[in-house]
Coordinates of C-alpha atoms and ligand atoms in Angstrom, one line a residue:
M39 CA -5.9 -34.7 -0.1
S40 CA -2.6 -33.1 1.6
A41 CA -3.2 -32.1 5.4
N42 CA -4.1 -28.4 4.2
G43 CA -7.2 -29.5 2.2
S44 CA -5.5 -29.0 -1.4
T45 CA -6.1 -31.8 -3.8
L46 CA -3.5 -30.1 -6.4
A47 CA -1.0 -32.9 -6.4
S48 CA 1.4 -31.9 -9.2
V49 CA 2.0 -28.2 -7.2
P50 CA 5.8 -28.4 -5.7
A51 CA 6.6 -28.1 -2.2
A52 CA 6.9 -23.8 -2.3
H53 CA 10.0 -21.7 -0.9
P54 CA 9.8 -21.0 2.3
P55 CA 8.3 -17.9 2.7
I56 CA 10.9 -14.6 4.1
R57 CA 9.5 -11.9 6.7
G58 CA 11.6 -8.9 5.1
R59 CA 11.5 -5.9 3.0
G60 CA 11.7 -4.2 -0.4
T61 CA 13.4 -1.2 -1.5
V62 CA 10.9 0.4 -3.6
V63 CA 12.7 0.5 -7.3
S64 CA 9.9 1.6 -9.3
N65 CA 6.0 2.4 -8.6
V66 CA 4.6 3.3 -12.0
V67 CA 1.1 3.7 -13.4
D68 CA -0.2 1.3 -16.1
G69 CA -3.8 2.2 -17.6
H70 CA -5.5 2.2 -14.1
G71 CA -3.3 0.0 -12.3
R72 CA 0.3 0.8 -10.8
K73 CA 3.1 -1.2 -11.5
L74 CA 5.6 -1.1 -7.9
R75 CA 8.8 -2.9 -8.5
L76 CA 10.3 -3.9 -5.1
R77 CA 14.0 -5.3 -4.6
V78 CA 14.0 -7.8 -2.2
E79 CA 17.1 -9.3 -0.1
G80 CA 16.9 -12.7 -0.1
W81 CA 14.0 -13.7 -2.1
P82 CA 13.7 -17.1 -2.1
G83 CA 11.3 -17.2 -5.6
A84 CA 7.9 -17.6 -6.2
W85 CA 5.9 -20.3 -7.8
P86 CA 3.0 -19.1 -10.4
G87 CA -0.2 -18.4 -8.3
Q88 CA 1.5 -17.5 -4.9
F89 CA 1.0 -14.3 -3.4
V90 CA 3.0 -12.0 -0.7
M91 CA 1.4 -9.8 1.9
V92 CA 2.9 -6.4 1.6
G93 CA 2.5 -3.7 3.8
A94 CA 0.2 -1.1 3.5
G95 CA 2.3 2.3 2.1
A96 CA 6.6 2.6 3.1
E97 CA 7.7 2.4 6.2
S98 CA 8.3 5.3 8.5
G99 CA 10.1 5.9 11.4
V100 CA 7.1 5.3 13.6
P101 CA 5.4 1.9 13.3
R102 CA 2.2 1.9 11.2
R103 CA -1.3 1.6 12.9
D104 CA -3.7 2.8 10.4
P105 CA -4.1 0.5 8.4
L106 CA -2.5 -2.0 10.6
L107 CA -2.4 -5.1 8.7
P108 CA -0.7 -5.9 5.6
R109 CA -2.5 -6.5 2.0
P110 CA -2.2 -9.7 -0.1
M111 CA -1.7 -9.2 -3.6
A112 CA -0.2 -11.6 -6.3
V113 CA 3.3 -11.7 -7.3
Y114 CA 3.0 -10.5 -10.9
R115 CA 6.3 -10.7 -12.2
E116 CA 10.4 -11.6 -10.7
L117 CA 12.8 -9.5 -12.7
P118 CA 15.7 -9.9 -13.3
E119 CA 15.9 -13.7 -13.6
E120 CA 19.4 -13.3 -11.6
G121 CA 19.8 -11.0 -8.9
P122 CA 21.3 -8.1 -9.7
G123 CA 25.1 -7.9 -9.3
G124 CA 25.3 -11.5 -8.6
G125 CA 23.8 -11.0 -5.1
T126 CA 20.8 -12.5 -3.2
A127 CA 18.4 -9.9 -4.1
R128 CA 15.7 -10.3 -6.5
D129 CA 13.4 -7.9 -7.9
V130 CA 9.4 -8.6 -7.2
E131 CA 6.7 -6.9 -9.4
L132 CA 3.3 -6.1 -8.3
L133 CA 0.9 -5.2 -10.5
Y134 CA -2.5 -3.7 -8.4
R135 CA -5.3 -1.4 -8.5
V136 CA -6.0 1.5 -5.9
V137 CA -9.4 0.6 -4.2
G138 CA -8.8 2.1 -0.7
R139 CA -6.9 3.6 1.6
G140 CA -3.9 0.6 2.0
T141 CA -3.4 0.8 -2.1
T142 CA -3.6 4.5 -1.8
L143 CA -1.1 4.7 0.4
L144 CA 0.9 2.0 -1.8
S145 CA 0.7 4.0 -4.8
E146 CA 2.2 6.9 -2.9
A147 CA 5.8 4.6 -2.1
V148 CA 8.7 6.1 -4.0
E149 CA 11.8 5.0 -4.9
G150 CA 14.4 4.2 -2.0
E151 CA 11.4 3.9 0.6
T152 CA 10.7 0.4 2.1
V153 CA 7.9 -1.3 1.9
S154 CA 7.3 -4.8 4.6
I155 CA 7.1 -7.8 2.8
V156 CA 6.0 -11.7 3.9
G157 CA 6.1 -14.1 1.0
P158 CA 5.9 -16.6 -1.1
L159 CA 2.7 -17.4 0.2
G160 CA 0.0 -19.9 -0.4
Q161 CA -0.4 -23.1 -2.9
G162 CA 0.1 -21.7 -6.6
F163 CA -0.7 -23.5 -9.7
P164 CA 0.5 -26.5 -11.6
V165 CA 2.5 -26.5 -14.5
E166 CA 2.1 -28.8 -16.3
A167 CA 3.0 -30.1 -19.8
G168 CA -0.3 -31.8 -20.3
E169 CA -2.3 -32.5 -24.1
G170 CA -4.8 -29.7 -24.6
P171 CA -4.3 -26.3 -24.5
A172 CA -3.9 -24.2 -20.9
L173 CA -6.6 -21.3 -21.2
L174 CA -5.8 -18.8 -18.7
A175 CA -8.9 -16.4 -18.3
G176 CA -8.0 -13.2 -16.1
G177 CA -10.6 -10.3 -15.1
G178 CA -9.7 -7.0 -13.2
T179 CA -6.4 -7.4 -10.8
G180 CA -6.5 -11.2 -11.5
I181 CA -4.4 -10.5 -14.2
A182 CA -1.6 -10.0 -12.1
S183 CA -1.7 -14.2 -11.1
L184 CA -1.5 -15.2 -15.0
Y185 CA 1.8 -13.8 -16.2
G186 CA 4.3 -16.5 -14.7
L187 CA 1.8 -18.9 -15.4
A188 CA 1.8 -18.2 -19.0
R189 CA 5.6 -18.2 -19.1
G190 CA 5.8 -21.3 -17.1
L191 CA 3.2 -23.5 -19.1
A192 CA 4.5 -22.1 -22.7
A193 CA 8.4 -23.2 -21.7
A194 CA 6.6 -26.5 -20.8
G195 CA 5.5 -27.0 -24.6
R196 CA 1.9 -26.5 -23.7
E197 CA -0.4 -24.1 -26.3
T198 CA -1.2 -21.5 -24.2
V199 CA -3.5 -18.6 -24.3
V200 CA -4.4 -15.7 -22.3
M201 CA -7.5 -13.8 -22.5
L202 CA -7.6 -11.0 -20.1
G203 CA -10.9 -9.0 -19.5
A204 CA -12.2 -5.3 -18.4
R205 CA -14.1 -2.8 -18.7
G206 CA -12.2 -0.8 -20.7
E207 CA -8.7 -0.6 -22.4
Q208 CA -7.3 1.2 -19.5
D209 CA -8.2 -1.2 -17.4
L210 CA -6.4 -3.6 -19.0
I211 CA -3.4 -3.4 -16.6
G212 CA -0.5 -5.3 -17.9
R213 CA -1.3 -5.5 -21.3
A214 CA 1.7 -4.8 -23.3
D215 CA 3.8 -7.7 -20.9
F216 CA 1.5 -10.3 -22.1
A217 CA 1.8 -9.2 -25.6
A218 CA 5.3 -9.3 -24.8
L219 CA 5.2 -13.0 -24.4
A220 CA 4.4 -13.7 -28.4
E221 CA 7.8 -14.2 -28.5
E222 CA 7.6 -16.6 -25.9
G223 CA 5.0 -18.5 -27.6
V224 CA 1.8 -17.6 -25.3
E225 CA -1.1 -15.9 -27.7
L226 CA -3.3 -13.3 -26.2
L227 CA -7.0 -12.2 -26.5
C228 CA -8.8 -9.2 -25.1
A229 CA -12.2 -8.7 -24.0
T230 CA -13.5 -5.5 -22.8
E231 CA -17.2 -4.2 -22.2
D232 CA -16.6 -1.0 -24.0
G233 CA -15.1 -2.7 -27.0
S234 CA -12.8 -0.3 -27.0
V235 CA -10.1 -3.4 -27.4
G236 CA -10.7 -6.8 -29.0
V237 CA -14.1 -8.5 -28.7
E238 CA -16.6 -6.9 -26.9
G239 CA -18.1 -8.1 -23.8
F240 CA -16.8 -10.1 -21.0
V241 CA -14.1 -12.8 -21.4
T242 CA -16.0 -15.4 -21.0
V243 CA -16.6 -14.7 -24.6
S244 CA -13.6 -15.8 -25.9
L245 CA -12.9 -18.9 -23.0
R246 CA -16.2 -20.2 -24.7
E247 CA -15.2 -20.1 -28.0
R248 CA -12.0 -21.9 -27.3
L249 CA -13.8 -24.2 -25.1
A250 CA -15.9 -25.5 -27.8
S251 CA -13.2 -26.4 -30.2
A252 CA -10.8 -27.7 -27.5
G253 CA -13.4 -29.7 -24.7
A254 CA -12.4 -31.7 -22.7
S255 CA -8.8 -31.6 -23.5
A256 CA -8.1 -27.9 -21.7
T257 CA -7.4 -26.5 -18.9
V258 CA -9.1 -23.5 -17.9
F259 CA -7.0 -21.2 -15.6
A260 CA -9.5 -18.7 -13.8
V261 CA -8.5 -15.7 -11.4
G262 CA -10.9 -12.3 -11.0
P263 CA -14.4 -11.4 -9.7
T264 CA -15.8 -14.4 -8.1
P265 CA -18.7 -14.0 -10.9
M266 CA -16.3 -13.9 -13.2
M267 CA -14.7 -17.3 -11.9
R268 CA -17.8 -19.0 -11.1
A269 CA -18.7 -18.5 -14.6
C270 CA -15.5 -19.8 -16.4
A271 CA -16.1 -23.1 -14.2
E272 CA -19.4 -23.2 -15.7
L273 CA -18.2 -23.2 -19.3
A274 CA -15.5 -25.4 -18.5
D275 CA -17.9 -28.1 -16.8
E276 CA -19.8 -28.0 -19.5
V277 CA -17.5 -29.3 -21.7
G278 CA -16.0 -31.6 -19.0
A279 CA -12.9 -29.5 -18.5
R280 CA -10.8 -29.2 -15.5
C281 CA -11.1 -25.9 -14.1
L282 CA -8.4 -24.2 -11.7
V283 CA -9.4 -20.9 -9.7
S284 CA -7.3 -18.3 -7.4
L285 CA -9.4 -16.9 -4.8
E286 CA -9.1 -13.5 -3.5
N287 CA -10.7 -13.4 -0.3
P288 CA -9.4 -10.8 1.7
M289 CA -6.6 -11.5 4.1
A290 CA -6.1 -10.5 7.5
C291 CA -2.7 -12.6 8.2
G292 CA -1.8 -14.5 4.9
F293 CA -0.4 -17.7 6.6
G294 CA -3.6 -19.6 8.4
V295 CA -3.8 -17.8 12.0
C296 CA -6.9 -15.4 11.5
L297 CA -9.4 -17.7 9.9
G298 CA -10.4 -14.7 8.3
C299 CA -10.4 -16.0 4.5
A300 CA -12.2 -19.7 4.8
A301 CA -14.1 -20.3 1.8
P302 CA -16.9 -23.0 1.8
R303 CA -16.2 -26.5 0.4
A304 CA -18.4 -28.1 -2.2
E305 CA -18.4 -31.3 0.3
G306 CA -19.3 -29.2 3.2
G307 CA -16.5 -27.3 5.7
F308 CA -14.0 -24.7 5.0
S309 CA -10.4 -24.4 3.7
L310 CA -8.5 -21.5 4.2
V311 CA -7.6 -19.7 1.0
C312 CA -4.0 -18.5 2.3
K313 CA -2.9 -22.2 3.4
A314 CA -4.5 -24.9 1.0
G315 CA -5.3 -22.1 -1.8
P316 CA -5.7 -19.7 -3.3
V317 CA -5.8 -22.0 -6.2
F318 CA -8.1 -24.7 -6.1
D319 CA -10.3 -27.1 -8.1
A320 CA -13.6 -25.2 -9.4
R321 CA -15.4 -28.3 -8.5
E322 CA -14.0 -27.8 -4.7
I323 CA -15.5 -24.9 -4.0
A324 CA -19.5 -23.9 -3.1
W325 CA -19.4 -20.8 -5.2
E326 CA -22.9 -19.3 -3.6
G327 CA -21.0 -19.1 0.1
L328 CA -18.3 -16.9 -1.5
P329 CA -18.2 -13.4 -0.7
Ligands
FAD11 C1 -4.4 -13.9 -2.5 C2 -4.7 -12.5 -3.3 C3 -3.9 -11.7 -4.0 C4 -4.5 -10.6 -4.3 N1 -3.9 -9.8 -5.6 C5 -3.9 -8.6 -6.0 C6 -3.0 -8.3 -7.1 O1 -2.4 -8.8 -7.7 N2 -3.4 -7.0 -7.4 C7 -4.4 -6.2 -6.7 O2 -4.9 -5.1 -7.0 N3 -5.4 -6.6 -5.6 C8 -4.8 -8.0 -5.5 N4 -5.8 -8.7 -4.2 C9 -6.8 -7.8 -3.7 C10 -6.4 -6.7 -2.9 O3 -5.6 -7.5 -1.3 C11 -6.8 -5.6 -2.3 O4 -7.5 -4.9 -3.5 C12 -6.7 -4.9 -1.3 O5 -6.0 -5.6 -0.2 C13 -7.2 -3.9 -0.6 O6 -6.6 -2.8 -0.1 P1 -7.3 -1.4 0.7 O7 -6.7 -0.9 1.9 O8 -6.4 -0.3 -0.6 O9 -8.7 -1.2 0.2 P2 -9.7 -1.3 1.7 O10 -9.7 -0.3 2.2 O11 -9.6 -2.5 3.1 O12 -10.5 -2.0 0.8 C14 -11.2 -1.3 -0.5 C15 -12.5 -1.9 -0.7 O13 -11.8 -3.2 -1.7 C16 -12.6 -3.9 -1.5 N5 -11.8 -5.1 -1.1 C17 -10.7 -5.5 -0.2 N6 -10.0 -6.6 -0.4 C18 -10.7 -7.0 -1.6 C19 -10.9 -8.3 -1.9 N7 -9.8 -9.1 -1.7 N8 -11.1 -8.8 -3.3 C20 -12.4 -7.6 -3.6 N9 -12.9 -6.7 -2.9 C21 -11.6 -6.3 -2.0 C22 -13.3 -3.7 0.1 O14 -14.7 -4.3 0.0 C23 -13.6 -1.9 -0.3 O15 -14.8 -2.1 -1.0 C24 -5.5 -9.6 -4.1 C25 -6.1 -10.3 -2.8 C26 -5.6 -11.7 -2.6 C27 -6.3 -12.3 -1.8
FES12 S1 -5.6 -15.1 5.8 FE1 -5.4 -15.3 8.1 S2 -6.2 -16.8 8.1 FE2 -5.8 -16.9 6.3

């Protein structure tokens, strides 16, 4: 176990984070969510599963006090692969839903405005070739953590299946982007509670089926609401498969100072989700103690 409490040995050292600002390139509707593309000077690149702390709305001449704190968001995509015009700027895309004041202000940011950004932060997913299939289960906005992971695993030669679950078609944000990954060998399965796309029910319906054939050789990667991740972890456990989850505990600082994101560990004690995580082996987590 490393000093920060994580047991994910195969995750390489992350790039040192930057504290900077992103210029809004676009901020568009995607179903019931939005995609915010920021051009960030000196962006060092993120590992799949890492996140940023992004300002709650565009910067203005006066420092913002309401809300004061930035909001954690997964790095969804980095576009293009090289900096525009050969410079050091990279475009970082976030996939988000408007749930409160911070994300409402973020949704109002328009092209050319700037948004503060700190990142990349946290420990991401291990991207390993491995023998059995990689089964990626995403629910709600957890979908955002899986795009880079799916590409990385497929590029490493792993059989990669992405399973997205949501209430209905409009809640499957990012679905078209994931569908386009078919060209890179990523299979996409959808589950909706209203049956409008894919199988009717939760994402665990598809996961259960795939685990029944893959068994212990599979690795499950689950991101979404806590009950969904816990259900995925239990399904993986039933067949002896490894399950990695990415926790979304609310965060105030994002780098280990406020202690607000602590998650209870199965063996006792706590881990800071922003430093030791957000990715953990599901067996490390005391699920009953999570928000
Ligand atoms: C590591 C990490 C990555 C995340 N990645 C994404 C992402 O890619 N896309 C995305 O849309 N969201 C993501 N989230 C959640 C996102 O940070 C919150 O939705 C956001 O902070 C809400 O801010 P707000 O000011 O709009 O809402 P607030 O006014 O702060 O809260 C509005 C409502 O949302 C609830 N809420 C706030 N934060 C969370 C949370 N972390 N989990 C569950 N409910 C919450 C509150 O309890 C309240 O009911 C991530 C969270 C973490 C910790
Ligand atoms: S968010 Fe402050 S310690 Fe983790």
